[in-house]
DNA sequence: TATCTATATCAGGATGTTATGATAGATCTA
DNA sequence: TAGATCTATCATAACATCCTGATATAGATA
């Protein structure tokens, strides 16, 4: 646990990376983008929550380079940034296939 | 986002799974166990924090089956539960190799 | 049995994260 | 240009997570 010049340890950083995945709305967004690219209002509709809420989470996902964007007229089209994002979601599926019940009942997180 | 019988959506559950990895102390513990199995006091010493704090996080990691234990006399020896835990940590390393600076500066998580 | 060591648990306060609702900027259409 | 649509940002309130210090339990040793 040796802090870097910025005061972050390697562990802080890795935890923060996972924190990016640790929200139901952000996961819902990533799962949608696993299927196909999509614009903001479409995601808001699909996830069933407000546009500002979606946009806030997208800002986080984009900043951390989990997703990327392109503009198309009025709209901003989001897609997964690269294959590692896909892989980490797959691995989470694997883990859940084995541990869903335990994770669900864990009272500490 | 269809809730299961327990009121959890699949997304809730997956987010909660990632939440298990989203803490610096839990990451520090998992990184130690990546190298070799270890007892609680040894981890507390290595991570540099109190034994109750380590034990609390271990309880979470054990409950969610990220780690497993065996007793040896007085001591409880912890190790990684399976290879998927190892893989997800490796994948996080991969992602950080590309995104560390962005993640570090993200103000939303 | 008495005592020591190792580990686990818990309540409360401190801290960090997320949602809400209002609003602003940008692009399109008429 | 005016109005409509799409997206982004922000402050505050609501909520969840984590740490601290005290304490409990189990096994070991004498």
Tab-separated table of C-alpha atoms (C1' of nucleotides) in Angstrom:
chain	number	residue	atom	x	y	z
A	1	UNK	CA	0.000	0.000	0.000
A	2	UNK	CA	2.549	2.589	-1.082
A	3	UNK	CA	0.804	5.812	-2.147
A	4	UNK	CA	1.734	7.236	-5.569
A	5	UNK	CA	2.694	10.873	-6.101
A	6	UNK	CA	-1.023	11.727	-6.325
A	7	UNK	CA	-1.853	10.235	-2.930
A	8	UNK	CA	-3.669	7.265	-4.470
A	9	UNK	CA	-2.509	3.756	-3.787
A	10	UNK	CA	-2.784	1.159	-6.511
A	11	UNK	CA	-5.533	-0.416	-4.392
A	12	UNK	CA	-7.480	2.848	-4.210
A	13	UNK	CA	-7.388	3.072	-7.957
A	14	UNK	CA	-8.461	-0.489	-8.604
A	15	UNK	CA	-11.301	-0.152	-6.090
A	16	UNK	CA	-12.390	3.024	-7.844
A	17	UNK	CA	-12.376	1.205	-11.156
A	18	UNK	CA	-14.731	-1.433	-9.779
A	19	UNK	CA	-16.861	1.285	-8.227
A	20	UNK	CA	-17.562	2.354	-11.787
A	21	UNK	CA	-19.349	-0.955	-12.286
A	22	UNK	CA	-20.971	-0.984	-8.855
A	23	UNK	CA	-24.239	0.748	-9.608
A	24	UNK	CA	-27.441	-0.820	-10.970
A	25	UNK	CA	-28.122	1.961	-13.452
A	26	UNK	CA	-24.598	1.910	-14.808
A	27	UNK	CA	-24.815	-1.870	-15.171
A	28	UNK	CA	-28.176	-1.566	-16.913
A	29	UNK	CA	-26.633	0.915	-19.351
A	30	UNK	CA	-23.641	-1.322	-20.032
A	31	UNK	CA	-25.903	-4.325	-20.557
A	32	UNK	CA	-27.934	-2.400	-23.120
A	33	UNK	CA	-24.769	-1.351	-24.924
A	34	UNK	CA	-23.629	-4.943	-24.934
A	35	UNK	CA	-26.386	-5.565	-27.454
A	36	UNK	CA	-26.051	-2.482	-29.622
A	37	UNK	CA	-25.134	1.210	-29.610
A	38	UNK	CA	-27.851	3.517	-28.366
A	39	UNK	CA	-28.712	7.163	-27.776
A	40	UNK	CA	-29.474	8.681	-24.359
A	41	UNK	CA	-33.250	8.987	-24.580
A	42	UNK	CA	-33.514	5.420	-25.827
A	43	UNK	CA	-31.569	4.207	-22.804
A	44	UNK	CA	-33.629	6.306	-20.425
A	45	UNK	CA	-36.743	4.742	-21.916
A	46	UNK	CA	-35.339	1.204	-21.790
A	47	UNK	CA	-34.003	1.484	-18.238
A	48	UNK	CA	-37.093	3.316	-17.080
A	49	UNK	CA	-35.529	6.275	-15.364
A	50	UNK	CA	-35.072	10.001	-15.915
A	51	UNK	CA	-32.828	11.434	-18.586
A	52	UNK	CA	-30.664	13.483	-16.182
A	53	UNK	CA	-30.067	10.398	-14.101
A	54	UNK	CA	-28.951	8.436	-17.157
A	55	UNK	CA	-26.800	11.318	-18.380
A	56	UNK	CA	-25.070	11.606	-15.029
A	57	UNK	CA	-24.108	7.949	-15.082
A	58	UNK	CA	-23.089	8.162	-18.727
A	59	UNK	CA	-20.775	11.030	-17.888
A	60	UNK	CA	-19.037	8.776	-15.390
A	61	UNK	CA	-18.851	5.836	-17.780
A	62	UNK	CA	-17.548	8.010	-20.583
A	63	UNK	CA	-14.993	9.775	-18.442
A	64	UNK	CA	-13.589	6.446	-17.281
A	65	UNK	CA	-13.581	5.221	-20.884
A	66	UNK	CA	-15.993	2.385	-20.353
A	67	UNK	CA	-18.093	3.799	-23.182
A	68	UNK	CA	-17.468	6.068	-26.149
A	69	UNK	CA	-19.701	8.442	-28.098
A	70	UNK	CA	-20.372	9.885	-31.498
A	71	UNK	CA	-22.820	12.595	-32.482
A	72	UNK	CA	-25.532	12.090	-35.031
A	73	UNK	CA	-27.484	15.278	-35.517
A	74	UNK	CA	-29.301	15.982	-32.306
A	75	UNK	CA	-28.391	12.746	-30.686
A	76	UNK	CA	-25.372	11.345	-28.900
A	77	UNK	CA	-24.856	7.676	-29.656
A	78	UNK	CA	-23.120	5.620	-26.999
A	79	UNK	CA	-21.309	2.308	-27.397
A	80	UNK	CA	-18.943	0.149	-25.337
A	81	UNK	CA	-15.417	1.465	-25.489
A	82	UNK	CA	-13.548	-1.779	-25.952
A	83	UNK	CA	-13.577	-5.509	-25.559
A	84	UNK	CA	-12.271	-5.565	-22.002
A	85	UNK	CA	-15.528	-4.028	-20.821
A	86	UNK	CA	-17.358	-6.837	-22.521
A	87	UNK	CA	-15.078	-9.404	-20.918
A	88	UNK	CA	-15.432	-8.059	-17.403
A	89	UNK	CA	-19.226	-8.176	-17.746
A	90	UNK	CA	-19.004	-11.770	-18.958
A	91	UNK	CA	-16.806	-12.709	-16.046
A	92	UNK	CA	-19.307	-11.138	-13.673
A	93	UNK	CA	-21.988	-13.325	-15.269
A	94	UNK	CA	-19.793	-16.357	-14.616
A	95	UNK	CA	-19.300	-15.415	-10.985
A	96	UNK	CA	-22.989	-14.742	-10.481
A	97	UNK	CA	-23.910	-18.070	-12.013
A	98	UNK	CA	-22.101	-19.603	-9.051
A	99	UNK	CA	-22.648	-17.028	-6.297
A	100	UNK	CA	-25.887	-15.157	-6.973
A	101	UNK	CA	-27.651	-16.400	-3.869
A	102	UNK	CA	-24.728	-15.577	-1.579
A	103	UNK	CA	-24.176	-12.130	-3.048
A	104	UNK	CA	-27.865	-11.377	-2.831
A	105	UNK	CA	-27.928	-12.173	0.864
A	106	UNK	CA	-24.689	-10.475	1.845
A	107	UNK	CA	-25.562	-7.802	4.391
A	108	UNK	CA	-22.194	-6.045	4.373
A	109	UNK	CA	-22.285	-4.523	0.920
B	1	UNK	CA	-34.973	-4.462	-15.512
B	2	UNK	CA	-37.519	-7.056	-14.437
B	3	UNK	CA	-37.311	-7.681	-10.676
B	4	UNK	CA	-36.934	-11.287	-9.527
B	5	UNK	CA	-39.106	-12.820	-6.839
B	6	UNK	CA	-36.774	-11.340	-4.211
B	7	UNK	CA	-37.203	-7.772	-5.490
B	8	UNK	CA	-33.686	-7.692	-6.939
B	9	UNK	CA	-33.157	-7.085	-10.604
B	10	UNK	CA	-30.341	-8.841	-12.376
B	11	UNK	CA	-28.665	-5.436	-12.590
B	12	UNK	CA	-28.936	-4.863	-8.849
B	13	UNK	CA	-27.253	-8.158	-8.268
B	14	UNK	CA	-24.432	-7.604	-10.713
B	15	UNK	CA	-23.806	-4.128	-9.301
B	16	UNK	CA	-23.682	-5.623	-5.831
B	17	UNK	CA	-21.168	-8.182	-7.022
B	18	UNK	CA	-18.876	-5.411	-8.281
B	19	UNK	CA	-19.436	-3.514	-5.051
B	20	UNK	CA	-17.675	-6.402	-3.376
B	21	UNK	CA	-14.532	-5.411	-5.258
B	22	UNK	CA	-15.079	-1.677	-4.867
B	23	UNK	CA	-13.173	-1.046	-1.661
B	24	UNK	CA	-9.443	-0.407	-1.255
B	25	UNK	CA	-9.062	-2.666	1.760
B	26	UNK	CA	-10.897	-5.537	0.100
B	27	UNK	CA	-8.736	-5.095	-2.988
B	28	UNK	CA	-5.602	-5.029	-0.840
B	29	UNK	CA	-6.705	-8.284	0.782
B	30	UNK	CA	-7.424	-9.945	-2.555
B	31	UNK	CA	-4.075	-8.804	-3.928
B	32	UNK	CA	-2.289	-10.354	-0.979
B	33	UNK	CA	-4.169	-13.616	-1.455
B	34	UNK	CA	-3.234	-13.570	-5.111
B	35	UNK	CA	0.301	-14.309	-3.977
B	36	UNK	CA	-0.373	-16.848	-1.252
B	37	UNK	CA	-2.829	-17.906	1.443
B	38	UNK	CA	-2.630	-15.929	4.665
B	39	UNK	CA	-4.090	-15.628	8.154
B	40	UNK	CA	-5.946	-12.577	9.457
B	41	UNK	CA	-3.279	-11.013	11.652
B	42	UNK	CA	-0.744	-11.365	8.867
B	43	UNK	CA	-3.050	-9.489	6.500
B	44	UNK	CA	-3.764	-6.787	9.068
B	45	UNK	CA	-0.017	-6.332	9.453
B	46	UNK	CA	0.626	-6.295	5.697
B	47	UNK	CA	-2.213	-3.915	4.856
B	48	UNK	CA	-1.454	-1.739	7.854
B	49	UNK	CA	-4.863	-1.507	9.405
B	50	UNK	CA	-6.743	-2.804	12.428
B	51	UNK	CA	-7.744	-6.435	12.839
B	52	UNK	CA	-11.477	-5.721	13.213
B	53	UNK	CA	-11.420	-3.711	10.041
B	54	UNK	CA	-9.755	-6.552	8.144
B	55	UNK	CA	-12.100	-9.112	9.676
B	56	UNK	CA	-15.140	-7.111	8.652
B	57	UNK	CA	-14.034	-7.022	5.056
B	58	UNK	CA	-13.069	-10.668	5.145
B	59	UNK	CA	-16.542	-11.543	6.367
B	60	UNK	CA	-17.942	-9.868	3.262
B	61	UNK	CA	-15.463	-11.523	0.918
B	62	UNK	CA	-16.065	-14.913	2.469
B	63	UNK	CA	-19.820	-14.599	2.451
B	64	UNK	CA	-19.786	-13.716	-1.251
B	65	UNK	CA	-17.412	-16.609	-1.889
B	66	UNK	CA	-14.561	-14.516	-3.183
B	67	UNK	CA	-12.330	-16.182	-0.590
B	68	UNK	CA	-12.427	-19.425	1.361
B	69	UNK	CA	-11.019	-20.448	4.742
B	70	UNK	CA	-9.562	-23.305	6.667
B	71	UNK	CA	-8.673	-23.451	10.328
B	72	UNK	CA	-5.215	-24.290	11.590
B	73	UNK	CA	-5.187	-24.352	15.359
B	74	UNK	CA	-5.867	-20.855	16.518
B	75	UNK	CA	-5.667	-19.313	13.120
B	76	UNK	CA	-7.993	-18.947	10.164
B	77	UNK	CA	-6.173	-19.204	6.863
B	78	UNK	CA	-7.729	-17.365	3.924
B	79	UNK	CA	-7.199	-18.023	0.217
B	80	UNK	CA	-8.866	-17.022	-3.062
B	81	UNK	CA	-11.958	-19.068	-3.673
B	82	UNK	CA	-11.497	-19.814	-7.348
B	83	UNK	CA	-9.861	-18.844	-10.571
B	84	UNK	CA	-12.560	-16.425	-11.663
B	85	UNK	CA	-11.545	-14.080	-8.852
B	86	UNK	CA	-8.025	-14.177	-10.146
B	87	UNK	CA	-9.217	-13.465	-13.674
B	88	UNK	CA	-11.363	-10.514	-12.745
B	89	UNK	CA	-8.415	-8.951	-10.909
B	90	UNK	CA	-6.224	-9.491	-13.964
B	91	UNK	CA	-8.810	-7.901	-16.206
B	92	UNK	CA	-8.960	-4.918	-13.873
B	93	UNK	CA	-5.180	-4.624	-14.229
B	94	UNK	CA	-5.613	-4.609	-17.998
B	95	UNK	CA	-8.231	-1.891	-17.862
B	96	UNK	CA	-6.158	0.225	-15.497
B	97	UNK	CA	-3.129	-0.085	-17.726
B	98	UNK	CA	-5.179	1.824	-20.286
B	99	UNK	CA	-7.417	4.026	-18.108
B	100	UNK	CA	-5.639	4.712	-14.814
B	101	UNK	CA	-5.328	8.451	-15.345
B	102	UNK	CA	-8.978	8.831	-16.365
B	103	UNK	CA	-10.277	6.739	-13.497
B	104	UNK	CA	-8.112	8.588	-11.029
B	105	UNK	CA	-9.524	11.916	-12.122
B	106	UNK	CA	-13.161	10.912	-12.376
B	107	UNK	CA	-15.091	13.119	-9.969
B	108	UNK	CA	-18.339	11.186	-10.099
B	109	UNK	CA	-17.252	8.037	-8.306
C	1	DT	C1'	-9.017	-23.945	35.244
C	2	DA	C1'	-6.798	-19.457	34.249
C	3	DT	C1'	-4.761	-16.920	30.863
C	4	DC	C1'	-3.203	-15.733	26.378
C	5	DT	C1'	-3.666	-15.319	21.384
C	6	DA	C1'	-6.402	-15.123	17.193
C	7	DT	C1'	-10.575	-13.933	15.145
C	8	DA	C1'	-15.405	-12.165	14.810
C	9	DT	C1'	-19.186	-9.010	15.786
C	10	DC	C1'	-21.559	-4.783	16.723
C	11	DA	C1'	-23.433	0.160	17.601
C	12	DG	C1'	-22.695	4.823	16.509
C	13	DG	C1'	-20.674	8.441	14.224
C	14	DA	C1'	-18.191	9.975	10.048
C	15	DT	C1'	-17.871	9.871	5.236
C	16	DG	C1'	-19.043	9.082	0.460
C	17	DT	C1'	-22.479	8.157	-3.213
C	18	DT	C1'	-26.868	8.718	-5.614
C	19	DA	C1'	-31.410	10.858	-6.834
C	20	DT	C1'	-34.273	14.785	-7.752
C	21	DG	C1'	-35.811	18.777	-10.025
C	22	DA	C1'	-34.457	22.955	-12.189
C	23	DT	C1'	-32.011	24.703	-15.831
C	24	DA	C1'	-28.730	25.531	-19.706
C	25	DG	C1'	-26.677	24.596	-24.307
C	26	DA	C1'	-26.982	22.638	-28.884
C	27	DT	C1'	-29.223	21.023	-32.909
C	28	DC	C1'	-33.233	20.433	-35.657
C	29	DT	C1'	-37.667	21.876	-37.988
C	30	DA	C1'	-40.968	25.012	-39.680
D	1	DT	C1'	-35.942	33.300	-36.036
D	2	DA	C1'	-39.182	30.723	-32.855
D	3	DG	C1'	-40.180	26.677	-30.910
D	4	DA	C1'	-39.235	21.839	-30.164
D	5	DT	C1'	-36.143	18.078	-29.048
D	6	DC	C1'	-32.054	16.034	-27.131
D	7	DT	C1'	-28.413	16.030	-23.878
D	8	DA	C1'	-25.556	17.813	-19.981
D	9	DT	C1'	-24.817	19.999	-15.531
D	10	DC	C1'	-25.620	21.360	-10.864
D	11	DA	C1'	-27.057	22.038	-5.774
D	12	DT	C1'	-29.383	19.961	-2.246
D	13	DA	C1'	-31.497	16.294	0.086
D	14	DA	C1'	-31.735	11.333	0.812
D	15	DC	C1'	-29.342	7.268	1.376
D	16	DA	C1'	-25.647	3.703	1.772
D	17	DT	C1'	-21.144	2.416	3.199
D	18	DC	C1'	-17.224	2.469	6.165
D	19	DC	C1'	-14.401	3.141	10.381
D	20	DT	C1'	-13.635	3.149	15.312
D	21	DG	C1'	-13.397	1.203	19.720
D	22	DA	C1'	-15.438	-1.998	22.786
D	23	DT	C1'	-16.437	-6.554	23.411
D	24	DA	C1'	-17.381	-11.585	22.541
D	25	DT	C1'	-15.952	-16.287	21.231
D	26	DA	C1'	-12.847	-20.142	20.355
D	27	DG	C1'	-8.685	-22.556	20.654
D	28	DA	C1'	-4.005	-23.007	22.834
D	29	DT	C1'	-0.905	-23.232	26.624
D	30	DA	C1'	0.494	-23.698	31.316
